[in-house]
């Protein structure tokens, strides 16, 4: 088989130049969250059904679907390629090793394989982005940043995918608190390539974390024509909705949620996660959820045996319990426990140490057992990071812990947690309102009034 190259001049086996070119467009589709990614992949596999990198990418994408029913197909991809291992190029064999490790649920080994690829091929954007997401879903923010920075020496503005590199670098910096530099790099990425949704996403995170919601919404909306149909659109709309909540515009956030629930792919795991998180946040603002919890429990119904990530499971649990499906919630918790004991993967270890008390506490919380919920959730405040997701996503659980404290016999704890929260994020009006409520509950009326004045000032009213 001929050896050709991708747009970053990395060698790959392909039957023709047309097939190699088509794979380049497919790889870029993955980097750009292209809505036609699967069509691009089909096109490559039609041109060259045997192309190793295209088949490996198919395996990766199946696993990224985070559904148990896709794992078998990914395993078959790996098995078939194993028989051809002797003919693979070194980089292709390393990607096959990574796919194998991922199929075993071995995050450490999977990341090690991608890092090995990057050691030899620092411009392997596929390995770079897959590792990027794997670090994100492991809650390993410094590695998320460092993995990209380690290969920065090999990237430059002459390269066709440089903007995607900058988008990832920006997000890594954002998750480690370097907001100003992160935003600069994300904006540079967007100047180079306006269709770089991950860079818009990095800007959104930077501004959200600094309570700059007006600028954040403006930035997301300014770029909307370039992301509205991409595979990150639902999540970017979610970020815009978070900023609606920050600004006191719950109706705006609710309409975004309803649009997400009306999507044909509303049952995709990341979409369920975002919708659950948004509804929970809105409920914390006093919004009536209507029948949406039932809708979300239905969408999550078949996800109860995936256990692909504790981060996802925590959101499914919120949906089951909020919809009043206590038996389902209990079965789900029992299933997570059985899974956590049956396998020894990174996710199973997180399930054992953090997942079980977290899901148990969330179940209690949604079933109105606030004291029990607070007892289970409170010790996890500094452990939740291990379930992964971004800081902005995981903040949901901190909000739930505070609410569980406020609604049980722990009003002083709620006050202290809100004191901590408002000191860490003094520009957040919602936290000031909640602080005022907690101060009032503890009889500190004058301080409560001052907090309400601060909140009104932040909202410009
Ligand atoms: Fe995000």
Short mmCIF file of C-alpha atoms and ligand atoms in Angstrom, two decimals:
data_model
loop_
_atom_site.label_atom_id
_atom_site.label_comp_id
_atom_site.label_asym_id
_atom_site.label_seq_id
_atom_site.Cartn_x
_atom_site.Cartn_y
_atom_site.Cartn_z
CA UNK A 1 0.00 0.00 0.00
CA UNK A 2 1.31 3.48 -0.81
CA UNK A 3 2.54 5.74 1.96
CA UNK A 4 1.10 9.24 1.64
CA UNK A 5 0.79 12.19 4.01
CA UNK A 6 -1.90 14.17 5.80
CA UNK A 7 -2.07 18.01 5.77
CA UNK A 8 0.46 18.10 8.65
CA UNK A 9 2.90 16.05 6.52
CA UNK A 10 2.52 12.95 8.70
CA UNK A 11 2.77 9.65 6.92
CA UNK A 12 -0.21 7.36 6.56
CA UNK A 13 -1.12 4.33 4.52
CA UNK A 14 -3.69 5.09 1.82
CA UNK A 15 -4.69 3.44 -1.44
CA UNK A 16 -4.63 6.71 -3.38
CA UNK A 17 -3.89 10.41 -3.09
CA UNK A 18 -7.64 11.06 -3.23
CA UNK A 19 -8.19 8.79 -0.23
CA UNK A 20 -5.39 10.47 1.73
CA UNK A 21 -6.80 13.89 0.89
CA UNK A 22 -10.26 12.78 1.94
CA UNK A 23 -8.87 11.54 5.25
CA UNK A 24 -7.23 14.94 5.79
CA UNK A 25 -10.64 16.57 5.41
CA UNK A 26 -12.05 14.03 7.84
CA UNK A 27 -9.34 14.68 10.43
CA UNK A 28 -9.98 18.39 10.09
CA UNK A 29 -13.69 17.66 10.49
CA UNK A 30 -12.91 16.11 13.86
CA UNK A 31 -10.80 19.11 14.89
CA UNK A 32 -13.49 21.56 13.74
CA UNK A 33 -16.52 19.71 15.20
CA UNK A 34 -17.81 19.53 11.62
CA UNK A 35 -21.46 18.57 11.40
CA UNK A 36 -20.71 16.28 8.47
CA UNK A 37 -17.88 14.44 10.20
CA UNK A 38 -19.49 11.02 9.81
CA UNK A 39 -20.20 11.67 6.12
CA UNK A 40 -16.56 12.65 5.67
CA UNK A 41 -15.49 9.41 7.30
CA UNK A 42 -17.85 7.39 5.10
CA UNK A 43 -16.38 9.08 2.05
CA UNK A 44 -12.84 8.09 3.08
CA UNK A 45 -13.86 4.52 3.75
CA UNK A 46 -15.65 4.35 0.41
CA UNK A 47 -12.50 5.51 -1.37
CA UNK A 48 -10.27 3.24 0.71
CA UNK A 49 -12.11 0.72 2.93
CA UNK A 50 -8.84 -0.62 4.28
CA UNK A 51 -7.17 2.65 5.28
CA UNK A 52 -5.78 2.03 8.80
CA UNK A 53 -6.02 5.60 10.10
CA UNK A 54 -9.61 5.99 8.87
CA UNK A 55 -10.61 2.74 10.57
CA UNK A 56 -8.83 3.74 13.77
CA UNK A 57 -10.58 7.11 13.69
CA UNK A 58 -13.88 5.25 13.31
CA UNK A 59 -13.00 3.23 16.42
CA UNK A 60 -12.15 6.40 18.34
CA UNK A 61 -15.38 8.11 17.29
CA UNK A 62 -17.41 5.09 18.38
CA UNK A 63 -15.83 5.25 21.83
CA UNK A 64 -16.34 9.01 21.96
CA UNK A 65 -20.06 8.27 21.55
CA UNK A 66 -19.92 7.13 25.21
CA UNK A 67 -22.56 4.47 24.73
CA UNK A 68 -22.14 0.85 25.73
CA UNK A 69 -23.77 -0.34 22.50
CA UNK A 70 -20.99 1.23 20.41
CA UNK A 71 -18.13 -0.51 22.20
CA UNK A 72 -18.54 -3.83 20.34
CA UNK A 73 -18.17 -2.14 16.96
CA UNK A 74 -15.04 -0.32 18.14
CA UNK A 75 -13.61 -3.61 19.42
CA UNK A 76 -14.22 -5.23 16.02
CA UNK A 77 -12.30 -2.39 14.34
CA UNK A 78 -9.34 -3.05 16.64
CA UNK A 79 -9.49 -6.83 16.17
CA UNK A 80 -9.47 -6.55 12.39
CA UNK A 81 -6.54 -4.13 12.45
CA UNK A 82 -4.63 -6.37 14.83
CA UNK A 83 -4.43 -8.98 12.08
CA UNK A 84 -2.80 -6.40 9.82
CA UNK A 85 -0.43 -5.02 12.45
CA UNK A 86 2.72 -6.09 10.59
CA UNK A 87 1.79 -3.83 7.69
CA UNK A 88 1.06 -0.74 9.78
CA UNK A 89 3.33 2.28 9.91
CA UNK A 90 4.75 2.98 13.40
CA UNK A 91 2.32 5.85 14.05
CA UNK A 92 -0.63 3.76 12.90
CA UNK A 93 0.42 0.91 15.18
CA UNK A 94 0.70 3.35 18.10
CA UNK A 95 -2.81 4.62 17.40
CA UNK A 96 -4.01 1.02 17.35
CA UNK A 97 -2.33 0.50 20.74
CA UNK A 98 -4.16 3.56 22.05
CA UNK A 99 -7.47 2.26 20.73
CA UNK A 100 -6.80 -1.11 22.39
CA UNK A 101 -6.00 0.55 25.72
CA UNK A 102 -9.12 2.71 25.52
CA UNK A 103 -11.23 -0.37 24.83
CA UNK A 104 -9.85 -1.86 28.05
CA UNK A 105 -10.93 1.31 29.88
CA UNK A 106 -7.31 1.97 30.78
CA UNK A 107 -7.11 5.77 30.69
CA UNK A 108 -3.49 5.86 31.87
CA UNK A 109 -2.30 3.53 29.13
CA UNK A 110 -4.41 5.28 26.49
CA UNK A 111 -2.98 8.66 27.40
CA UNK A 112 0.52 7.18 27.52
CA UNK A 113 0.11 5.86 23.96
CA UNK A 114 -1.07 9.25 22.67
CA UNK A 115 1.78 10.99 24.47
CA UNK A 116 4.22 8.53 22.88
CA UNK A 117 2.83 9.43 19.46
CA UNK A 118 3.28 13.12 20.29
CA UNK A 119 6.85 12.44 21.36
CA UNK A 120 7.67 11.34 17.81
CA UNK A 121 4.98 13.27 15.92
CA UNK A 122 4.20 16.47 17.85
CA UNK A 123 1.90 17.68 15.09
CA UNK A 124 -0.37 14.65 15.25
CA UNK A 125 -3.49 16.73 15.83
CA UNK A 126 -5.64 13.65 16.27
CA UNK A 127 -3.55 12.32 19.16
CA UNK A 128 -3.32 15.82 20.59
CA UNK A 129 -7.05 16.43 20.63
CA UNK A 130 -7.97 12.97 21.85
CA UNK A 131 -5.53 13.36 24.75
CA UNK A 132 -6.90 16.88 25.34
CA UNK A 133 -10.41 15.53 25.85
CA UNK A 134 -9.22 12.59 27.87
CA UNK A 135 -7.41 14.90 30.31
CA UNK A 136 -10.53 17.08 30.45
CA UNK A 137 -12.75 14.13 31.33
CA UNK A 138 -10.26 13.01 33.96
CA UNK A 139 -10.28 16.44 35.65
CA UNK A 140 -6.52 16.76 35.07
CA UNK A 141 -6.30 20.44 34.26
CA UNK A 142 -2.52 20.87 34.50
CA UNK A 143 -1.92 17.95 32.19
CA UNK A 144 -4.58 19.33 29.85
CA UNK A 145 -2.47 22.49 29.64
CA UNK A 146 0.95 20.85 29.65
CA UNK A 147 0.18 18.23 27.01
CA UNK A 148 -0.43 21.02 24.48
CA UNK A 149 2.45 23.19 25.69
CA UNK A 150 4.90 20.29 25.37
CA UNK A 151 4.41 20.21 21.60
CA UNK A 152 4.16 23.98 21.04
CA UNK A 153 7.76 23.97 19.75
CA UNK A 154 6.58 22.08 16.67
CA UNK A 155 3.62 24.27 15.76
CA UNK A 156 3.68 27.54 13.81
CA UNK A 157 1.43 29.88 11.93
CA UNK A 158 2.39 28.41 8.55
CA UNK A 159 0.67 25.13 9.35
CA UNK A 160 -2.89 24.56 8.15
CA UNK A 161 -4.25 23.39 11.50
CA UNK A 162 -2.46 25.93 13.68
CA UNK A 163 -5.73 27.60 14.73
CA UNK A 164 -6.98 24.32 16.21
CA UNK A 165 -3.72 24.01 18.11
CA UNK A 166 -4.22 27.53 19.50
CA UNK A 167 -7.82 26.72 20.47
CA UNK A 168 -6.65 23.73 22.52
CA UNK A 169 -3.77 25.67 24.03
CA UNK A 170 -6.19 28.43 25.03
CA UNK A 171 -8.56 26.00 26.73
CA UNK A 172 -5.71 24.36 28.64
CA UNK A 173 -4.60 27.75 29.89
CA UNK A 174 -8.16 28.69 30.83
CA UNK A 175 -8.65 25.57 32.92
CA UNK A 176 -5.49 26.44 34.84
CA UNK A 177 -6.60 30.02 35.47
CA UNK A 178 -4.46 31.89 32.94
CA UNK A 179 -7.46 33.74 31.58
CA UNK A 180 -5.82 36.71 29.90
CA UNK A 181 -3.32 34.67 27.88
CA UNK A 182 -5.94 32.04 27.13
CA UNK A 183 -8.29 34.64 25.72
CA UNK A 184 -5.55 36.22 23.61
CA UNK A 185 -4.64 32.86 22.07
CA UNK A 186 -8.28 31.93 21.46
CA UNK A 187 -8.86 35.23 19.73
CA UNK A 188 -5.76 34.71 17.63
CA UNK A 189 -7.10 31.27 16.68
CA UNK A 190 -10.36 32.88 15.57
CA UNK A 191 -8.56 35.54 13.54
CA UNK A 192 -6.76 32.75 11.69
CA UNK A 193 -9.78 30.53 11.33
CA UNK A 194 -13.21 31.91 12.17
CA UNK A 195 -14.60 28.37 12.12
CA UNK A 196 -12.80 27.12 15.23
CA UNK A 197 -15.55 26.36 17.73
CA UNK A 198 -13.14 25.20 20.43
CA UNK A 199 -11.56 28.66 20.46
CA UNK A 200 -14.99 30.29 20.86
CA UNK A 201 -15.49 27.81 23.66
CA UNK A 202 -12.23 28.83 25.32
CA UNK A 203 -13.29 32.49 25.18
CA UNK A 204 -16.66 31.56 26.72
CA UNK A 205 -14.95 29.72 29.57
CA UNK A 206 -12.51 32.57 30.21
CA UNK A 207 -15.31 35.11 30.48
CA UNK A 208 -17.63 32.84 32.48
CA UNK A 209 -14.94 32.18 35.06
CA UNK A 210 -14.41 35.91 35.48
CA UNK A 211 -18.16 36.70 35.73
CA UNK A 212 -17.91 38.76 32.56
CA UNK A 213 -21.22 37.41 31.27
CA UNK A 214 -22.19 40.34 29.04
CA UNK A 215 -18.92 40.13 27.13
CA UNK A 216 -19.22 36.36 27.14
CA UNK A 217 -22.65 36.30 25.59
CA UNK A 218 -21.63 38.94 23.07
CA UNK A 219 -18.59 36.88 22.05
CA UNK A 220 -20.56 33.65 21.71
CA UNK A 221 -23.31 35.37 19.73
CA UNK A 222 -20.85 37.24 17.52
CA UNK A 223 -19.44 33.92 16.35
CA UNK A 224 -22.80 32.11 16.19
CA UNK A 225 -22.96 32.03 12.36
CA UNK A 226 -19.74 30.00 12.41
CA UNK A 227 -20.77 27.49 15.06
CA UNK A 228 -24.55 27.22 14.92
CA UNK A 229 -24.55 23.96 12.98
CA UNK A 230 -21.34 22.40 14.27
CA UNK A 231 -21.10 19.48 16.66
CA UNK A 232 -20.24 21.83 19.51
CA UNK A 233 -23.31 24.04 18.92
CA UNK A 234 -25.36 22.57 21.74
CA UNK A 235 -22.56 23.11 24.24
CA UNK A 236 -21.83 26.66 23.06
CA UNK A 237 -25.53 27.49 23.36
CA UNK A 238 -25.32 26.00 26.87
CA UNK A 239 -22.52 28.42 27.73
CA UNK A 240 -24.63 31.28 26.45
CA UNK A 241 -27.48 30.04 28.66
CA UNK A 242 -25.20 29.96 31.71
CA UNK A 243 -24.46 33.60 31.07
CA UNK A 244 -28.22 34.29 30.81
CA UNK A 245 -28.56 32.83 34.31
CA UNK A 246 -25.64 34.95 35.53
CA UNK A 247 -27.44 38.00 34.15
CA UNK A 248 -30.75 37.08 35.80
CA UNK A 249 -32.34 36.15 32.47
CA UNK A 250 -33.75 32.74 33.38
CA UNK A 251 -36.30 32.86 30.55
CA UNK A 252 -33.50 33.14 28.03
CA UNK A 253 -31.76 30.14 29.56
CA UNK A 254 -35.00 28.17 29.64
CA UNK A 255 -35.61 28.77 25.95
CA UNK A 256 -32.09 27.50 25.19
CA UNK A 257 -32.83 24.40 27.25
CA UNK A 258 -36.09 23.80 25.41
CA UNK A 259 -34.29 24.14 22.09
CA UNK A 260 -31.72 21.57 23.28
CA UNK A 261 -34.47 19.17 24.36
CA UNK A 262 -36.15 19.52 20.97
CA UNK A 263 -33.04 18.47 19.05
CA UNK A 264 -33.10 15.12 17.23
CA UNK A 265 -29.90 14.21 19.05
CA UNK A 266 -31.06 15.36 22.51
CA UNK A 267 -30.28 11.85 23.76
CA UNK A 268 -26.55 12.11 23.01
CA UNK A 269 -24.74 11.73 26.35
CA UNK A 270 -22.99 15.15 26.27
CA UNK A 271 -26.29 16.80 25.34
CA UNK A 272 -28.14 15.08 28.20
CA UNK A 273 -25.38 16.24 30.56
CA UNK A 274 -25.70 19.85 29.45
CA UNK A 275 -29.50 19.81 29.61
CA UNK A 276 -29.56 18.25 33.08
CA UNK A 277 -27.00 20.75 34.31
CA UNK A 278 -28.97 23.67 32.89
CA UNK A 279 -32.29 22.52 34.34
CA UNK A 280 -30.71 21.95 37.75
CA UNK A 281 -29.19 25.43 37.70
CA UNK A 282 -32.54 26.92 36.68
CA UNK A 283 -34.30 25.04 39.45
CA UNK A 284 -31.79 26.48 41.90
CA UNK A 285 -32.94 29.90 40.69
CA UNK A 286 -36.53 28.99 41.50
CA UNK A 287 -37.65 28.18 37.94
CA UNK A 288 -40.45 25.62 37.69
CA UNK A 289 -39.02 22.66 35.76
CA UNK A 290 -42.43 21.64 34.43
CA UNK A 291 -42.23 18.22 32.82
CA UNK A 292 -38.60 18.59 31.80
CA UNK A 293 -37.17 16.24 34.42
CA UNK A 294 -39.40 13.48 33.10
CA UNK A 295 -38.21 14.27 29.60
CA UNK A 296 -34.58 14.10 30.75
CA UNK A 297 -35.12 10.89 32.70
CA UNK A 298 -36.62 9.36 29.54
CA UNK A 299 -33.65 10.54 27.45
CA UNK A 300 -31.25 9.07 30.05
CA UNK A 301 -33.23 5.87 30.52
CA UNK A 302 -30.94 3.60 28.51
CA UNK A 303 -27.72 5.14 29.76
CA UNK A 304 -27.89 3.38 33.12
CA UNK A 305 -25.47 0.60 32.19
CA UNK A 306 -22.89 2.61 30.22
CA UNK A 307 -20.75 3.75 33.15
CA UNK A 308 -18.47 5.39 30.61
CA UNK A 309 -17.70 8.32 32.92
CA UNK A 310 -18.74 9.09 36.50
CA UNK A 311 -19.20 12.68 35.32
CA UNK A 312 -21.98 11.54 32.99
CA UNK A 313 -23.47 9.14 35.54
CA UNK A 314 -23.85 11.97 38.06
CA UNK A 315 -26.05 13.85 35.60
CA UNK A 316 -28.12 10.78 34.75
CA UNK A 317 -28.71 10.27 38.47
CA UNK A 318 -29.99 13.83 38.84
CA UNK A 319 -32.49 13.17 36.04
CA UNK A 320 -33.73 9.84 37.41
CA UNK A 321 -34.16 11.10 40.95
CA UNK A 322 -35.59 14.49 39.97
CA UNK A 323 -38.23 12.71 37.92
CA UNK A 324 -39.17 10.81 41.09
CA UNK A 325 -37.91 7.47 39.75
CA UNK A 326 -36.50 6.28 43.04
CA UNK A 327 -36.33 2.61 42.09
CA UNK A 328 -34.48 3.43 38.89
CA UNK A 329 -32.10 5.67 40.84
CA UNK A 330 -31.43 2.92 43.38
CA UNK A 331 -30.86 0.33 40.65
CA UNK A 332 -28.50 2.75 38.93
CA UNK A 333 -26.50 3.26 42.11
CA UNK A 334 -26.32 -0.51 42.63
CA UNK A 335 -25.18 -0.92 39.03
CA UNK A 336 -22.43 1.67 39.53
CA UNK A 337 -21.32 -0.13 42.67
CA UNK A 338 -21.18 -3.49 40.89
CA UNK A 339 -19.27 -1.92 37.98
CA UNK A 340 -16.81 -0.21 40.33
CA UNK A 341 -15.96 -3.55 41.94
CA UNK A 342 -15.93 -5.60 38.75
CA UNK A 343 -13.23 -3.71 36.89
CA UNK A 344 -10.06 -1.88 37.86
CA UNK A 345 -9.97 1.05 35.49
CA UNK A 346 -9.42 4.72 36.28
CA UNK A 347 -13.14 5.40 35.89
CA UNK A 348 -14.04 2.47 38.15
CA UNK A 349 -11.62 3.75 40.80
CA UNK A 350 -13.21 7.21 40.61
CA UNK A 351 -16.61 5.52 40.84
CA UNK A 352 -15.54 3.73 44.03
CA UNK A 353 -14.01 6.71 45.78
CA UNK A 354 -16.12 9.65 44.58
CA UNK A 355 -18.88 8.37 42.34
CA UNK A 356 -20.80 6.24 44.82
CA UNK A 357 -21.11 8.87 47.57
CA UNK A 358 -21.69 11.57 44.96
CA UNK A 359 -24.51 9.74 43.20
CA UNK A 360 -25.97 8.64 46.53
CA UNK A 361 -25.95 12.24 47.74
CA UNK A 362 -27.45 13.54 44.51
CA UNK A 363 -30.21 10.94 44.74
CA UNK A 364 -31.01 12.01 48.31
CA UNK A 365 -30.93 15.66 47.28
CA UNK A 366 -33.40 15.26 44.44
CA UNK A 367 -35.67 13.10 46.59
CA UNK A 368 -35.81 15.85 49.21
CA UNK A 369 -33.58 14.23 51.83
CA UNK A 370 -31.40 17.32 52.18
CA UNK A 371 -29.70 16.43 55.45
CA UNK A 372 -28.58 13.03 54.16
CA UNK A 373 -27.54 14.64 50.89
CA UNK A 374 -25.40 17.22 52.64
CA UNK A 375 -23.77 14.59 54.85
CA UNK A 376 -22.75 12.58 51.78
CA UNK A 377 -21.84 15.46 49.47
CA UNK A 378 -20.05 17.83 51.82
CA UNK A 379 -16.88 15.69 52.23
CA UNK A 380 -16.59 15.50 48.44
CA UNK A 381 -16.12 19.20 47.77
CA UNK A 382 -12.43 18.87 46.98
CA UNK A 383 -12.73 15.38 45.49
CA UNK A 384 -15.30 16.09 42.78
CA UNK A 385 -12.52 17.32 40.50
CA UNK A 386 -11.62 13.67 39.88
CA UNK A 387 -14.86 13.00 38.00
CA UNK A 388 -13.64 15.33 35.26
CA UNK A 389 -15.38 17.95 33.17
CA UNK A 390 -14.51 21.63 33.19
CA UNK A 391 -14.52 23.92 36.22
CA UNK A 392 -17.72 25.53 34.91
CA UNK A 393 -19.43 22.16 34.55
CA UNK A 394 -18.40 20.84 37.95
CA UNK A 395 -19.55 24.05 39.64
CA UNK A 396 -23.06 22.62 39.44
CA UNK A 397 -22.20 20.17 42.20
CA UNK A 398 -20.83 22.93 44.44
CA UNK A 399 -24.11 24.80 43.99
CA UNK A 400 -26.06 21.66 44.89
CA UNK A 401 -23.97 21.13 48.04
CA UNK A 402 -24.66 24.69 49.17
CA UNK A 403 -28.37 24.28 48.49
CA UNK A 404 -28.44 20.98 50.39
CA UNK A 405 -26.84 22.77 53.35
CA UNK A 406 -29.30 25.66 53.14
CA UNK A 407 -32.31 23.35 52.99
CA UNK A 408 -31.22 21.14 55.88
CA UNK A 409 -30.25 22.06 59.41
CA UNK A 410 -26.93 23.45 58.21
CA UNK A 411 -27.64 27.11 57.59
CA UNK A 412 -24.31 28.21 59.09
CA UNK A 413 -22.49 25.87 56.71
CA UNK A 414 -24.45 27.33 53.80
CA UNK A 415 -23.46 30.82 54.94
CA UNK A 416 -19.79 29.88 55.18
CA UNK A 417 -19.78 28.19 51.79
CA UNK A 418 -21.42 31.22 50.23
CA UNK A 419 -18.97 33.51 51.98
CA UNK A 420 -16.17 31.45 50.44
CA UNK A 421 -17.87 31.46 47.05
CA UNK A 422 -18.46 35.20 46.91
CA UNK A 423 -14.89 35.91 47.96
CA UNK A 424 -13.59 33.65 45.19
CA UNK A 425 -16.00 35.13 42.65
CA UNK A 426 -17.03 38.59 43.83
CA UNK A 427 -18.66 39.53 40.52
CA UNK A 428 -21.31 36.83 40.62
CA UNK A 429 -24.68 38.43 41.41
CA UNK A 430 -26.48 35.14 41.97
CA UNK A 431 -23.99 34.13 44.65
CA UNK A 432 -24.50 37.51 46.35
CA UNK A 433 -28.28 36.94 46.37
CA UNK A 434 -27.79 33.50 47.89
CA UNK A 435 -25.35 34.93 50.42
CA UNK A 436 -27.98 37.50 51.38
CA UNK A 437 -30.54 34.72 51.92
CA UNK A 438 -28.07 32.74 54.04
CA UNK A 439 -27.16 35.82 56.12
CA UNK A 440 -30.84 36.51 56.72
CA UNK A 441 -31.41 32.90 57.74
CA UNK A 442 -28.64 33.31 60.32
CA UNK A 443 -30.15 36.57 61.60
CA UNK A 444 -27.49 38.84 60.09
CA UNK A 445 -29.98 41.24 58.57
CA UNK A 446 -27.71 44.25 57.97
CA UNK A 447 -25.08 42.14 56.21
CA UNK A 448 -27.86 40.55 54.15
CA UNK A 449 -29.01 43.96 53.00
CA UNK A 450 -25.44 44.87 51.98
CA UNK A 451 -25.19 41.67 49.95
CA UNK A 452 -28.47 42.49 48.19
CA UNK A 453 -27.17 45.94 47.33
CA UNK A 454 -24.01 44.35 45.89
CA UNK A 455 -26.12 41.93 43.85
CA UNK A 456 -28.28 44.74 42.47
CA UNK A 457 -25.16 46.69 41.61
CA UNK A 458 -23.70 43.75 39.73
CA UNK A 459 -26.89 43.31 37.73
CA UNK A 460 -26.96 47.04 36.99
CA UNK A 461 -30.40 47.49 38.58
FE1 LIG B 1 -17.56 24.13 28.19
#
